[in-house]
Amino acid sequence: MSEDERTVAEPGPLRTYWRRFRDSPFLPGCVLVLIIGAAAGLFAGSYTYAMANPTPRNIPTAVVGSLSGIPESERFLAGMEQALDSSMRVRHFADREGAVRAVEEQRVFAILDAQQRGAVRLDVSSASGATVAETLQRTGPEVGRSAGVRVDVHDLKPLSRGDPRGLAIFYISLAAVIIGFVGAIQLSVHAAALTPGERIWFTAGYAVFGGFAVCAVVDWLLGSVPLPFATSWGIIALTLFASGMVFTMFNALFGRWAMIPTWGLMVLLGNPSSGGAVSWPLLPSVLGEIGKWLPPGASVNAQHTAVYFRQHQLLQPYLVLAGWAVLSCGVFWVWRHRHPGGRQERIFRNAPAPD
């Protein structure tokens, strides 16, 4: 081979350095530095965008009777919309009983009864959404003074004394979501030899045990929220399982980078839009709608209904949690051959006896 041919065949110094860097542990380390830095910024940004300055968008409100012909009441409603810089999505009810039933069914967040001239009764429901109730309690009397109307504020569905801010359910669901996929990560690291079926069963195992532990600590030990134990246990267990299987699904699809889509779906998008820390009417409208169809939002909604509206349970959040669990299990099972774990099955039927 001539010197010119040898020069063409041999890689240059930059290519040599790149090959060494690519085959070293420094490449994935550098990639992780970039990913974790970007994730930190996105994490702070998503929570700040959703929660730092909650603004009313659309507050479903029950109105008893008709406000037409009562100028003070019309001024009050217009003043509320102006003060909140949003629309009160009004639903008219012939009597108070129907309006209260709408609150129990979680179709409205407040009741406006202005049939008495010169006075308005504003019923809020902290259990329906603490941040919405606080906003209405603060704004209503201020608008009433401007409109020349006396405003009497009452709380139809107060929160538990041990949870005056209404955040316990959010933290319960947040714990279930995070521990759910962290548990799946630990199984993939420390129990890598599990077969696909065994992996699903062990995920279900820590979900059931973890659900019991959460309920026991929050209700029996701390007494923060009086949980309907069996129902809350089931919701938390289903949340843990769905979250764990979401990571397992992504682990089969994307290998060692599974944490990126899991974190994005469950934490960056799911938790801020869950309605737990900030009620859905105060979230950006797109976030509020998306959150109802993700596991964190479904978990918050199911738990919230089970604790405060036991006679009017909603089916949707349970279907959403079950749907994510079934979807992730199905995708994982179809692509189980790509999962980095598992072990070769051995047949001992004809194997020689050990010495």
PDB file of C-alpha atoms in Angstrom, residues 60-185:
ATOM      1  CA  PRO A  60     -69.332  26.599  36.571  1.00  0.00           C
ATOM      2  CA  THR A  61     -71.828  28.395  38.822  1.00  0.00           C
ATOM      3  CA  ALA A  62     -75.404  27.547  39.749  1.00  0.00           C
ATOM      4  CA  VAL A  63     -77.885  30.435  39.832  1.00  0.00           C
ATOM      5  CA  VAL A  64     -81.103  29.912  41.748  1.00  0.00           C
ATOM      6  CA  GLY A  65     -84.024  31.436  39.875  1.00  0.00           C
ATOM      7  CA  SER A  66     -83.578  34.284  37.412  1.00  0.00           C
ATOM      8  CA  LEU A  67     -81.520  37.437  37.896  1.00  0.00           C
ATOM      9  CA  SER A  68     -83.452  39.417  35.303  1.00  0.00           C
ATOM     10  CA  GLY A  69     -85.335  42.296  36.844  1.00  0.00           C
ATOM     11  CA  ILE A  70     -82.997  42.448  39.860  1.00  0.00           C
ATOM     12  CA  PRO A  71     -80.460  45.121  38.905  1.00  0.00           C
ATOM     13  CA  GLU A  72     -78.276  44.636  41.992  1.00  0.00           C
ATOM     14  CA  SER A  73     -77.876  40.952  41.214  1.00  0.00           C
ATOM     15  CA  GLU A  74     -77.102  41.618  37.562  1.00  0.00           C
ATOM     16  CA  ARG A  75     -74.467  44.172  38.602  1.00  0.00           C
ATOM     17  CA  PHE A  76     -72.967  41.692  41.044  1.00  0.00           C
ATOM     18  CA  LEU A  77     -72.653  38.908  38.442  1.00  0.00           C
ATOM     19  CA  ALA A  78     -71.147  41.303  35.893  1.00  0.00           C
ATOM     20  CA  GLY A  79     -68.788  42.633  38.555  1.00  0.00           C
ATOM     21  CA  MET A  80     -67.644  39.102  39.447  1.00  0.00           C
ATOM     22  CA  GLU A  81     -66.817  38.333  35.832  1.00  0.00           C
ATOM     23  CA  GLN A  82     -64.906  41.586  35.506  1.00  0.00           C
ATOM     24  CA  ALA A  83     -63.032  41.127  38.784  1.00  0.00           C
ATOM     25  CA  LEU A  84     -62.091  37.538  37.962  1.00  0.00           C
ATOM     26  CA  ASP A  85     -61.358  38.403  34.332  1.00  0.00           C
ATOM     27  CA  SER A  86     -63.244  35.283  33.355  1.00  0.00           C
ATOM     28  CA  SER A  87     -66.723  34.051  32.667  1.00  0.00           C
ATOM     29  CA  MET A  88     -69.016  32.534  35.268  1.00  0.00           C
ATOM     30  CA  ARG A  89     -70.458  29.599  33.346  1.00  0.00           C
ATOM     31  CA  VAL A  90     -73.965  30.012  34.701  1.00  0.00           C
ATOM     32  CA  ARG A  91     -76.508  27.193  35.020  1.00  0.00           C
ATOM     33  CA  HIS A  92     -79.984  28.162  36.157  1.00  0.00           C
ATOM     34  CA  PHE A  93     -81.926  26.080  38.668  1.00  0.00           C
ATOM     35  CA  ALA A  94     -85.517  26.546  39.728  1.00  0.00           C
ATOM     36  CA  ASP A  95     -84.778  25.919  43.413  1.00  0.00           C
ATOM     37  CA  ARG A  96     -81.911  25.640  45.850  1.00  0.00           C
ATOM     38  CA  GLU A  97     -82.235  21.862  46.207  1.00  0.00           C
ATOM     39  CA  GLY A  98     -81.396  21.372  42.541  1.00  0.00           C
ATOM     40  CA  ALA A  99     -78.393  23.675  42.818  1.00  0.00           C
ATOM     41  CA  VAL A 100     -77.068  21.838  45.891  1.00  0.00           C
ATOM     42  CA  ARG A 101     -77.486  18.533  44.068  1.00  0.00           C
ATOM     43  CA  ALA A 102     -75.410  19.932  41.185  1.00  0.00           C
ATOM     44  CA  VAL A 103     -72.620  20.739  43.665  1.00  0.00           C
ATOM     45  CA  GLU A 104     -72.766  17.204  45.051  1.00  0.00           C
ATOM     46  CA  GLU A 105     -72.559  15.820  41.525  1.00  0.00           C
ATOM     47  CA  GLN A 106     -69.553  18.112  40.868  1.00  0.00           C
ATOM     48  CA  ARG A 107     -71.217  19.881  37.978  1.00  0.00           C
ATOM     49  CA  VAL A 108     -70.845  23.347  39.563  1.00  0.00           C
ATOM     50  CA  PHE A 109     -68.373  24.921  41.998  1.00  0.00           C
ATOM     51  CA  ALA A 110     -70.614  27.573  43.573  1.00  0.00           C
ATOM     52  CA  ILE A 111     -74.225  28.657  44.042  1.00  0.00           C
ATOM     53  CA  LEU A 112     -75.450  32.215  43.569  1.00  0.00           C
ATOM     54  CA  ASP A 113     -78.807  32.976  45.149  1.00  0.00           C
ATOM     55  CA  ALA A 114     -79.835  36.593  44.598  1.00  0.00           C
ATOM     56  CA  GLN A 115     -83.601  36.418  44.878  1.00  0.00           C
ATOM     57  CA  GLN A 116     -83.632  38.762  47.853  1.00  0.00           C
ATOM     58  CA  ARG A 117     -83.203  42.380  46.815  1.00  0.00           C
ATOM     59  CA  GLY A 118     -80.077  44.053  48.119  1.00  0.00           C
ATOM     60  CA  ALA A 119     -78.475  40.775  49.210  1.00  0.00           C
ATOM     61  CA  VAL A 120     -76.671  37.858  47.593  1.00  0.00           C
ATOM     62  CA  ARG A 121     -75.996  34.446  49.103  1.00  0.00           C
ATOM     63  CA  LEU A 122     -72.826  32.934  47.685  1.00  0.00           C
ATOM     64  CA  ASP A 123     -72.291  29.271  48.517  1.00  0.00           C
ATOM     65  CA  VAL A 124     -68.836  27.900  47.738  1.00  0.00           C
ATOM     66  CA  SER A 125     -67.563  24.339  47.999  1.00  0.00           C
ATOM     67  CA  SER A 126     -64.009  24.009  49.294  1.00  0.00           C
ATOM     68  CA  ALA A 127     -64.194  20.259  48.748  1.00  0.00           C
ATOM     69  CA  SER A 128     -64.918  20.835  45.054  1.00  0.00           C
ATOM     70  CA  GLY A 129     -61.811  22.987  44.691  1.00  0.00           C
ATOM     71  CA  ALA A 130     -60.077  24.823  47.517  1.00  0.00           C
ATOM     72  CA  THR A 131     -58.395  27.369  45.248  1.00  0.00           C
ATOM     73  CA  VAL A 132     -61.682  28.180  43.483  1.00  0.00           C
ATOM     74  CA  ALA A 133     -63.486  28.579  46.820  1.00  0.00           C
ATOM     75  CA  GLU A 134     -60.732  30.859  48.167  1.00  0.00           C
ATOM     76  CA  THR A 135     -60.916  33.006  45.034  1.00  0.00           C
ATOM     77  CA  LEU A 136     -64.683  33.374  45.261  1.00  0.00           C
ATOM     78  CA  GLN A 137     -64.622  34.013  49.031  1.00  0.00           C
ATOM     79  CA  ARG A 138     -62.107  36.802  48.544  1.00  0.00           C
ATOM     80  CA  THR A 139     -63.657  38.371  45.442  1.00  0.00           C
ATOM     81  CA  GLY A 140     -67.371  38.129  46.289  1.00  0.00           C
ATOM     82  CA  PRO A 141     -67.502  40.623  49.204  1.00  0.00           C
ATOM     83  CA  GLU A 142     -65.266  43.082  47.346  1.00  0.00           C
ATOM     84  CA  VAL A 143     -67.543  43.043  44.299  1.00  0.00           C
ATOM     85  CA  GLY A 144     -70.601  43.246  46.552  1.00  0.00           C
ATOM     86  CA  ARG A 145     -69.366  46.487  48.097  1.00  0.00           C
ATOM     87  CA  SER A 146     -68.800  47.979  44.648  1.00  0.00           C
ATOM     88  CA  ALA A 147     -72.248  46.871  43.455  1.00  0.00           C
ATOM     89  CA  GLY A 148     -74.010  48.004  46.612  1.00  0.00           C
ATOM     90  CA  VAL A 149     -75.046  44.461  47.512  1.00  0.00           C
ATOM     91  CA  ARG A 150     -74.580  42.615  50.786  1.00  0.00           C
ATOM     92  CA  VAL A 151     -72.828  39.309  50.136  1.00  0.00           C
ATOM     93  CA  ASP A 152     -73.168  36.396  52.558  1.00  0.00           C
ATOM     94  CA  VAL A 153     -70.596  33.688  51.874  1.00  0.00           C
ATOM     95  CA  HIS A 154     -71.106  30.116  53.093  1.00  0.00           C
ATOM     96  CA  ASP A 155     -69.058  26.945  52.584  1.00  0.00           C
ATOM     97  CA  LEU A 156     -71.329  24.057  51.598  1.00  0.00           C
ATOM     98  CA  LYS A 157     -68.614  21.380  51.569  1.00  0.00           C
ATOM     99  CA  PRO A 158     -65.720  22.331  53.861  1.00  0.00           C
ATOM    100  CA  LEU A 159     -62.468  20.432  53.836  1.00  0.00           C
ATOM    101  CA  SER A 160     -61.265  18.129  56.585  1.00  0.00           C
ATOM    102  CA  ARG A 161     -59.843  19.891  59.648  1.00  0.00           C
ATOM    103  CA  GLY A 162     -56.596  18.013  59.216  1.00  0.00           C
ATOM    104  CA  ASP A 163     -56.262  19.262  55.642  1.00  0.00           C
ATOM    105  CA  PRO A 164     -57.405  22.922  55.587  1.00  0.00           C
ATOM    106  CA  ARG A 165     -55.631  23.660  52.294  1.00  0.00           C
ATOM    107  CA  GLY A 166     -56.950  20.592  50.517  1.00  0.00           C
ATOM    108  CA  LEU A 167     -53.471  19.409  49.522  1.00  0.00           C
ATOM    109  CA  ALA A 168     -53.394  16.014  51.238  1.00  0.00           C
ATOM    110  CA  ILE A 169     -55.103  14.242  48.342  1.00  0.00           C
ATOM    111  CA  PHE A 170     -52.670  15.838  45.889  1.00  0.00           C
ATOM    112  CA  TYR A 171     -49.700  14.636  47.926  1.00  0.00           C
ATOM    113  CA  ILE A 172     -51.207  11.158  48.260  1.00  0.00           C
ATOM    114  CA  SER A 173     -51.580  10.893  44.497  1.00  0.00           C
ATOM    115  CA  LEU A 174     -48.170  12.465  43.864  1.00  0.00           C
ATOM    116  CA  ALA A 175     -46.551   9.886  46.138  1.00  0.00           C
ATOM    117  CA  ALA A 176     -48.368   7.051  44.377  1.00  0.00           C
ATOM    118  CA  VAL A 177     -47.301   8.282  40.924  1.00  0.00           C
ATOM    119  CA  ILE A 178     -43.626   8.790  41.798  1.00  0.00           C
ATOM    120  CA  ILE A 179     -43.216   5.669  43.943  1.00  0.00           C
ATOM    121  CA  GLY A 180     -45.018   3.714  41.227  1.00  0.00           C
ATOM    122  CA  PHE A 181     -42.424   4.324  38.539  1.00  0.00           C
ATOM    123  CA  VAL A 182     -39.485   4.440  40.983  1.00  0.00           C
ATOM    124  CA  GLY A 183     -40.511   0.944  42.092  1.00  0.00           C
ATOM    125  CA  ALA A 184     -40.486  -0.219  38.480  1.00  0.00           C
ATOM    126  CA  ILE A 185     -37.013   1.297  38.031  1.00  0.00           C
TER     127      ILE A 185
END
